[in-house]
């Protein structure tokens, strides 16, 4: 089956192209916004990692001071104990900073996906099926119009689905004309259905009766 994504009518095709571009821009905007959210959340996580790095550096300095104090004869252990305790506190702060960085960074991607997918899917899930239905119907209608007897089937579809006033404009007794296989009426009814599907109708050939009437005049 051949899909026809755009209508043969220039105005309708222009509207379809405009709608498609609008959806693309909408999706692009929310993807970029989600990437910005991801960067912002990760920057908050970086604060935790910077705290970890600073506290780890302080701990290393305090551990070095504790080692130096421990070398003092007789009272080294006493002098070194406060530095060791402070180093343990610095390690606790470093661990808390790492935990903060890990937790916040772990939330960055899921949060960005939620921010992007909610608005994108809300539009795409409405737009894509509608575009596919149009493309499929246009392709099926074009293929049917090219088949033997396809014009008659399209005319029958028009009789079944189109408003009465549209049918009356073609013929006041369109059903009887279709039963008699009036070529002119069948072609005009088929053209009505093709235009609705966004397919360019085949040229309508006047029926022999119409040609005879024109010749007699």
PDB file of C-alpha atoms in Angstrom:
ATOM      1  CA  UNK A   1       0.000   0.000   0.000  1.00  0.00           C
ATOM      2  CA  UNK A   2       1.321   3.425  -0.982  1.00  0.00           C
ATOM      3  CA  UNK A   3       0.948   6.172   1.585  1.00  0.00           C
ATOM      4  CA  UNK A   4       0.216   9.711   0.451  1.00  0.00           C
ATOM      5  CA  UNK A   5       1.083  12.027   3.356  1.00  0.00           C
ATOM      6  CA  UNK A   6      -0.005  15.276   1.698  1.00  0.00           C
ATOM      7  CA  UNK A   7      -3.165  16.350  -0.056  1.00  0.00           C
ATOM      8  CA  UNK A   8      -3.323  17.121  -3.764  1.00  0.00           C
ATOM      9  CA  UNK A   9      -5.055  20.370  -2.825  1.00  0.00           C
ATOM     10  CA  UNK A  10      -2.355  23.070  -2.455  1.00  0.00           C
ATOM     11  CA  UNK A  11      -4.118  24.857   0.405  1.00  0.00           C
ATOM     12  CA  UNK A  12      -4.772  21.664   2.343  1.00  0.00           C
ATOM     13  CA  UNK A  13      -1.215  20.456   1.719  1.00  0.00           C
ATOM     14  CA  UNK A  14       0.146  23.801   2.967  1.00  0.00           C
ATOM     15  CA  UNK A  15      -1.879  23.453   6.164  1.00  0.00           C
ATOM     16  CA  UNK A  16      -0.616  19.896   6.628  1.00  0.00           C
ATOM     17  CA  UNK A  17       3.004  20.975   6.136  1.00  0.00           C
ATOM     18  CA  UNK A  18       2.468  23.815   8.611  1.00  0.00           C
ATOM     19  CA  UNK A  19       1.023  21.398  11.167  1.00  0.00           C
ATOM     20  CA  UNK A  20       3.914  18.974  10.672  1.00  0.00           C
ATOM     21  CA  UNK A  21       6.483  21.739  11.141  1.00  0.00           C
ATOM     22  CA  UNK A  22       4.667  22.956  14.237  1.00  0.00           C
ATOM     23  CA  UNK A  23       4.833  19.474  15.761  1.00  0.00           C
ATOM     24  CA  UNK A  24       8.545  19.185  14.916  1.00  0.00           C
ATOM     25  CA  UNK A  25       9.296  22.581  16.508  1.00  0.00           C
ATOM     26  CA  UNK A  26       7.192  21.640  19.549  1.00  0.00           C
ATOM     27  CA  UNK A  27       9.149  18.398  20.025  1.00  0.00           C
ATOM     28  CA  UNK A  28      12.504  20.144  19.459  1.00  0.00           C
ATOM     29  CA  UNK A  29      11.650  22.806  22.052  1.00  0.00           C
ATOM     30  CA  UNK A  30      10.776  20.277  24.758  1.00  0.00           C
ATOM     31  CA  UNK A  31      13.824  18.141  24.022  1.00  0.00           C
ATOM     32  CA  UNK A  32      16.076  21.204  24.370  1.00  0.00           C
ATOM     33  CA  UNK A  33      14.235  22.216  27.544  1.00  0.00           C
ATOM     34  CA  UNK A  34      14.675  18.708  28.976  1.00  0.00           C
ATOM     35  CA  UNK A  35      18.398  18.868  28.182  1.00  0.00           C
ATOM     36  CA  UNK A  36      18.591  22.183  30.046  1.00  0.00           C
ATOM     37  CA  UNK A  37      16.807  20.598  33.025  1.00  0.00           C
ATOM     38  CA  UNK A  38      19.274  17.710  32.924  1.00  0.00           C
ATOM     39  CA  UNK A  39      22.227  20.120  32.946  1.00  0.00           C
ATOM     40  CA  UNK A  40      20.710  22.139  35.810  1.00  0.00           C
ATOM     41  CA  UNK A  41      20.118  19.075  37.963  1.00  0.00           C
ATOM     42  CA  UNK A  42      23.601  17.749  37.269  1.00  0.00           C
ATOM     43  CA  UNK A  43      25.068  21.118  38.256  1.00  0.00           C
ATOM     44  CA  UNK A  44      23.345  20.728  41.647  1.00  0.00           C
ATOM     45  CA  UNK A  45      24.900  17.284  41.906  1.00  0.00           C
ATOM     46  CA  UNK A  46      28.291  18.806  41.138  1.00  0.00           C
ATOM     47  CA  UNK A  47      27.943  20.901  44.318  1.00  0.00           C
ATOM     48  CA  UNK A  48      27.869  17.685  46.321  1.00  0.00           C
ATOM     49  CA  UNK A  49      30.944  16.373  44.511  1.00  0.00           C
ATOM     50  CA  UNK A  50      32.772  19.648  45.165  1.00  0.00           C
ATOM     51  CA  UNK A  51      31.895  19.360  48.846  1.00  0.00           C
ATOM     52  CA  UNK A  52      33.260  15.810  48.753  1.00  0.00           C
ATOM     53  CA  UNK A  53      36.492  16.962  47.145  1.00  0.00           C
ATOM     54  CA  UNK A  54      36.977  19.847  49.591  1.00  0.00           C
ATOM     55  CA  UNK A  55      36.238  17.730  52.661  1.00  0.00           C
ATOM     56  CA  UNK A  56      38.522  14.962  51.390  1.00  0.00           C
ATOM     57  CA  UNK A  57      41.325  17.491  51.018  1.00  0.00           C
ATOM     58  CA  UNK A  58      40.753  18.752  54.564  1.00  0.00           C
ATOM     59  CA  UNK A  59      40.767  15.169  55.856  1.00  0.00           C
ATOM     60  CA  UNK A  60      44.086  14.488  54.127  1.00  0.00           C
ATOM     61  CA  UNK A  61      45.536  17.613  55.725  1.00  0.00           C
ATOM     62  CA  UNK A  62      44.251  16.669  59.171  1.00  0.00           C
ATOM     63  CA  UNK A  63      45.534  13.116  58.798  1.00  0.00           C
ATOM     64  CA  UNK A  64      48.948  14.518  57.932  1.00  0.00           C
ATOM     65  CA  UNK A  65      48.826  16.801  60.951  1.00  0.00           C
ATOM     66  CA  UNK A  66      47.821  13.860  63.140  1.00  0.00           C
ATOM     67  CA  UNK A  67      50.817  11.887  61.850  1.00  0.00           C
ATOM     68  CA  UNK A  68      53.132  14.794  62.578  1.00  0.00           C
ATOM     69  CA  UNK A  69      51.676  15.265  66.076  1.00  0.00           C
ATOM     70  CA  UNK A  70      52.009  11.565  66.739  1.00  0.00           C
ATOM     71  CA  UNK A  71      55.772  11.842  66.325  1.00  0.00           C
ATOM     72  CA  UNK A  72      56.076  14.118  69.377  1.00  0.00           C
ATOM     73  CA  UNK A  73      57.636  12.048  72.170  1.00  0.00           C
ATOM     74  CA  UNK A  74      55.445  11.020  75.102  1.00  0.00           C
ATOM     75  CA  UNK A  75      52.427  13.232  74.230  1.00  0.00           C
ATOM     76  CA  UNK A  76      52.164  12.503  70.506  1.00  0.00           C
ATOM     77  CA  UNK A  77      49.010  10.426  70.833  1.00  0.00           C
ATOM     78  CA  UNK A  78      47.331  13.106  72.889  1.00  0.00           C
ATOM     79  CA  UNK A  79      48.225  15.837  70.408  1.00  0.00           C
ATOM     80  CA  UNK A  80      47.225  13.733  67.424  1.00  0.00           C
ATOM     81  CA  UNK A  81      43.801  12.664  68.735  1.00  0.00           C
ATOM     82  CA  UNK A  82      41.961  15.968  67.939  1.00  0.00           C
ATOM     83  CA  UNK A  83      43.327  15.969  64.401  1.00  0.00           C
ATOM     84  CA  UNK A  84      42.198  12.377  63.926  1.00  0.00           C
ATOM     85  CA  UNK A  85      38.702  13.217  65.210  1.00  0.00           C
ATOM     86  CA  UNK A  86      38.487  16.263  62.950  1.00  0.00           C
ATOM     87  CA  UNK A  87      39.636  14.134  60.039  1.00  0.00           C
ATOM     88  CA  UNK A  88      36.810  11.682  60.767  1.00  0.00           C
ATOM     89  CA  UNK A  89      34.289  14.531  60.742  1.00  0.00           C
ATOM     90  CA  UNK A  90      35.708  15.747  57.437  1.00  0.00           C
ATOM     91  CA  UNK A  91      35.322  12.229  56.021  1.00  0.00           C
ATOM     92  CA  UNK A  92      31.673  12.213  57.117  1.00  0.00           C
ATOM     93  CA  UNK A  93      31.129  15.488  55.270  1.00  0.00           C
ATOM     94  CA  UNK A  94      32.898  14.067  52.195  1.00  0.00           C
ATOM     95  CA  UNK A  95      30.669  10.982  52.246  1.00  0.00           C
ATOM     96  CA  UNK A  96      27.563  13.159  52.563  1.00  0.00           C
ATOM     97  CA  UNK A  97      28.708  15.264  49.593  1.00  0.00           C
ATOM     98  CA  UNK A  98      29.291  12.162  47.479  1.00  0.00           C
ATOM     99  CA  UNK A  99      25.886  10.753  48.465  1.00  0.00           C
ATOM    100  CA  UNK A 100      24.212  14.064  47.548  1.00  0.00           C
ATOM    101  CA  UNK A 101      25.982  14.139  44.189  1.00  0.00           C
ATOM    102  CA  UNK A 102      25.042  10.541  43.407  1.00  0.00           C
ATOM    103  CA  UNK A 103      21.382  10.987  44.350  1.00  0.00           C
ATOM    104  CA  UNK A 104      20.877  14.263  42.497  1.00  0.00           C
ATOM    105  CA  UNK A 105      22.783  13.102  39.407  1.00  0.00           C
ATOM    106  CA  UNK A 106      20.742   9.888  39.371  1.00  0.00           C
ATOM    107  CA  UNK A 107      17.554  11.975  39.185  1.00  0.00           C
ATOM    108  CA  UNK A 108      18.780  14.092  36.257  1.00  0.00           C
ATOM    109  CA  UNK A 109      17.947  11.711  33.399  1.00  0.00           C
ATOM    110  CA  UNK A 110      14.561  10.448  34.704  1.00  0.00           C
ATOM    111  CA  UNK A 111      13.447  14.015  35.425  1.00  0.00           C
ATOM    112  CA  UNK A 112      14.545  15.177  31.959  1.00  0.00           C
ATOM    113  CA  UNK A 113      12.665  12.288  30.347  1.00  0.00           C
ATOM    114  CA  UNK A 114       9.475  13.155  32.241  1.00  0.00           C
ATOM    115  CA  UNK A 115       9.806  16.823  31.278  1.00  0.00           C
ATOM    116  CA  UNK A 116      10.266  15.948  27.581  1.00  0.00           C
ATOM    117  CA  UNK A 117       7.996  12.944  27.119  1.00  0.00           C
ATOM    118  CA  UNK A 118       4.838  14.345  28.725  1.00  0.00           C
ATOM    119  CA  UNK A 119       4.317  17.277  26.312  1.00  0.00           C
ATOM    120  CA  UNK A 120       5.845  15.504  23.313  1.00  0.00           C
ATOM    121  CA  UNK A 121       3.716  12.368  23.591  1.00  0.00           C
ATOM    122  CA  UNK A 122       0.574  14.380  24.324  1.00  0.00           C
ATOM    123  CA  UNK A 123       0.898  15.941  20.868  1.00  0.00           C
ATOM    124  CA  UNK A 124       2.522  13.130  18.883  1.00  0.00           C
ATOM    125  CA  UNK A 125      -0.023  10.515  20.001  1.00  0.00           C
ATOM    126  CA  UNK A 126      -2.777  12.705  18.575  1.00  0.00           C
ATOM    127  CA  UNK A 127      -0.930  13.975  15.497  1.00  0.00           C
ATOM    128  CA  UNK A 128       0.751  10.805  14.239  1.00  0.00           C
ATOM    129  CA  UNK A 129      -2.360   8.553  14.047  1.00  0.00           C
ATOM    130  CA  UNK A 130      -4.300  11.317  12.303  1.00  0.00           C
ATOM    131  CA  UNK A 131      -1.524  11.843   9.754  1.00  0.00           C
ATOM    132  CA  UNK A 132      -1.222   8.103   9.184  1.00  0.00           C
ATOM    133  CA  UNK A 133      -4.971   7.711   8.685  1.00  0.00           C
ATOM    134  CA  UNK A 134      -4.964  10.483   6.090  1.00  0.00           C
ATOM    135  CA  UNK A 135      -1.930   9.069   4.252  1.00  0.00           C
ATOM    136  CA  UNK A 136      -3.418   5.565   4.222  1.00  0.00           C
ATOM    137  CA  UNK A 137      -6.848   6.726   3.078  1.00  0.00           C
ATOM    138  CA  UNK A 138      -5.342   8.894   0.337  1.00  0.00           C
ATOM    139  CA  UNK A 139      -3.154   6.024  -0.858  1.00  0.00           C
ATOM    140  CA  UNK A 140      -6.034   3.540  -0.807  1.00  0.00           C
ATOM    141  CA  UNK A 141      -8.312   5.972  -2.623  1.00  0.00           C
ATOM    142  CA  UNK A 142      -5.727   6.636  -5.334  1.00  0.00           C
ATOM    143  CA  UNK A 143      -5.138   2.915  -5.784  1.00  0.00           C
ATOM    144  CA  UNK A 144      -8.878   2.210  -5.910  1.00  0.00           C
ATOM    145  CA  UNK A 145      -9.437   4.953  -8.493  1.00  0.00           C
ATOM    146  CA  UNK A 146      -6.895   3.294 -10.784  1.00  0.00           C
ATOM    147  CA  UNK A 147      -8.481  -0.169 -10.518  1.00  0.00           C
ATOM    148  CA  UNK A 148     -11.102  -1.453 -12.952  1.00  0.00           C
ATOM    149  CA  UNK A 149     -14.464  -0.604 -11.455  1.00  0.00           C
ATOM    150  CA  UNK A 150     -12.788   1.561  -8.846  1.00  0.00           C
ATOM    151  CA  UNK A 151     -14.629   4.683  -9.940  1.00  0.00           C
ATOM    152  CA  UNK A 152     -17.946   2.958  -9.361  1.00  0.00           C
ATOM    153  CA  UNK A 153     -16.875   1.858  -5.872  1.00  0.00           C
ATOM    154  CA  UNK A 154     -15.742   5.376  -5.006  1.00  0.00           C
ATOM    155  CA  UNK A 155     -19.041   6.719  -6.280  1.00  0.00           C
ATOM    156  CA  UNK A 156     -20.892   4.249  -4.065  1.00  0.00           C
ATOM    157  CA  UNK A 157     -18.793   5.344  -1.082  1.00  0.00           C
ATOM    158  CA  UNK A 158     -19.687   8.960  -1.829  1.00  0.00           C
ATOM    159  CA  UNK A 159     -23.386   8.078  -1.970  1.00  0.00           C
ATOM    160  CA  UNK A 160     -23.091   6.368   1.416  1.00  0.00           C
ATOM    161  CA  UNK A 161     -21.032   8.962   3.256  1.00  0.00           C
ATOM    162  CA  UNK A 162     -21.346  12.407   1.678  1.00  0.00           C
ATOM    163  CA  UNK A 163     -24.044  14.934   2.689  1.00  0.00           C
ATOM    164  CA  UNK A 164     -27.239  14.912   0.646  1.00  0.00           C
ATOM    165  CA  UNK A 165     -26.757  18.457  -0.628  1.00  0.00           C
ATOM    166  CA  UNK A 166     -23.337  17.521  -2.081  1.00  0.00           C
ATOM    167  CA  UNK A 167     -24.893  14.576  -3.911  1.00  0.00           C
ATOM    168  CA  UNK A 168     -27.822  16.681  -5.152  1.00  0.00           C
ATOM    169  CA  UNK A 169     -25.457  19.163  -6.785  1.00  0.00           C
ATOM    170  CA  UNK A 170     -24.212  16.362  -9.024  1.00  0.00           C
ATOM    171  CA  UNK A 171     -27.565  14.813  -9.854  1.00  0.00           C
ATOM    172  CA  UNK A 172     -31.049  15.034  -8.359  1.00  0.00           C
ATOM    173  CA  UNK A 173     -31.355  11.264  -8.851  1.00  0.00           C
ATOM    174  CA  UNK A 174     -27.746  10.205  -8.256  1.00  0.00           C
ATOM    175  CA  UNK A 175     -28.612   6.757  -6.892  1.00  0.00           C
ATOM    176  CA  UNK A 176     -30.570   5.806  -9.991  1.00  0.00           C
ATOM    177  CA  UNK A 177     -27.813   7.249 -12.196  1.00  0.00           C
ATOM    178  CA  UNK A 178     -25.252   5.112 -10.351  1.00  0.00           C
ATOM    179  CA  UNK A 179     -27.423   2.016 -10.848  1.00  0.00           C
ATOM    180  CA  UNK A 180     -27.633   2.782 -14.558  1.00  0.00           C
ATOM    181  CA  UNK A 181     -23.835   3.234 -14.566  1.00  0.00           C
ATOM    182  CA  UNK A 182     -24.124   6.795 -15.860  1.00  0.00           C
ATOM    183  CA  UNK A 183     -20.459   7.480 -16.588  1.00  0.00           C
ATOM    184  CA  UNK A 184     -20.728  11.214 -16.020  1.00  0.00           C
ATOM    185  CA  UNK A 185     -22.500  10.944 -12.657  1.00  0.00           C
ATOM    186  CA  UNK A 186     -20.274   8.064 -11.509  1.00  0.00           C
ATOM    187  CA  UNK A 187     -17.148  10.040 -12.383  1.00  0.00           C
ATOM    188  CA  UNK A 188     -18.385  13.130 -10.556  1.00  0.00           C
ATOM    189  CA  UNK A 189     -19.340  11.148  -7.477  1.00  0.00           C
ATOM    190  CA  UNK A 190     -15.947   9.410  -7.517  1.00  0.00           C
ATOM    191  CA  UNK A 191     -14.246  12.799  -7.862  1.00  0.00           C
ATOM    192  CA  UNK A 192     -16.161  14.006  -4.811  1.00  0.00           C
ATOM    193  CA  UNK A 193     -14.790  11.119  -2.770  1.00  0.00           C
ATOM    194  CA  UNK A 194     -11.264  11.561  -4.147  1.00  0.00           C
ATOM    195  CA  UNK A 195     -11.176  15.229  -3.211  1.00  0.00           C
ATOM    196  CA  UNK A 196     -12.293  14.371   0.320  1.00  0.00           C
ATOM    197  CA  UNK A 197      -9.412  11.899   0.577  1.00  0.00           C
ATOM    198  CA  UNK A 198      -6.921  14.471  -0.717  1.00  0.00           C
ATOM    199  CA  UNK A 199      -6.422  12.814  -4.104  1.00  0.00           C
ATOM    200  CA  UNK A 200      -6.508  14.674  -7.399  1.00  0.00           C
ATOM    201  CA  UNK A 201      -9.581  13.398  -9.298  1.00  0.00           C
ATOM    202  CA  UNK A 202      -9.266  12.025 -12.776  1.00  0.00           C
ATOM    203  CA  UNK A 203     -10.680  14.292 -15.492  1.00  0.00           C
ATOM    204  CA  UNK A 204     -14.437  13.824 -15.769  1.00  0.00           C
ATOM    205  CA  UNK A 205     -15.406  12.686 -19.248  1.00  0.00           C
ATOM    206  CA  UNK A 206     -18.890  13.674 -20.384  1.00  0.00           C
ATOM    207  CA  UNK A 207     -21.241  10.789 -20.912  1.00  0.00           C
ATOM    208  CA  UNK A 208     -22.283   9.851 -24.508  1.00  0.00           C
ATOM    209  CA  UNK A 209     -25.763  11.138 -23.733  1.00  0.00           C
ATOM    210  CA  UNK A 210     -24.349  14.499 -22.711  1.00  0.00           C
ATOM    211  CA  UNK A 211     -22.179  14.633 -25.818  1.00  0.00           C
ATOM    212  CA  UNK A 212     -25.155  13.714 -27.990  1.00  0.00           C
ATOM    213  CA  UNK A 213     -27.248  16.431 -26.394  1.00  0.00           C
ATOM    214  CA  UNK A 214     -24.513  18.998 -26.963  1.00  0.00           C
ATOM    215  CA  UNK A 215     -24.133  17.891 -30.608  1.00  0.00           C
ATOM    216  CA  UNK A 216     -27.851  18.114 -31.238  1.00  0.00           C
ATOM    217  CA  UNK A 217     -27.884  21.644 -29.861  1.00  0.00           C
TER     218      UNK A 217
END
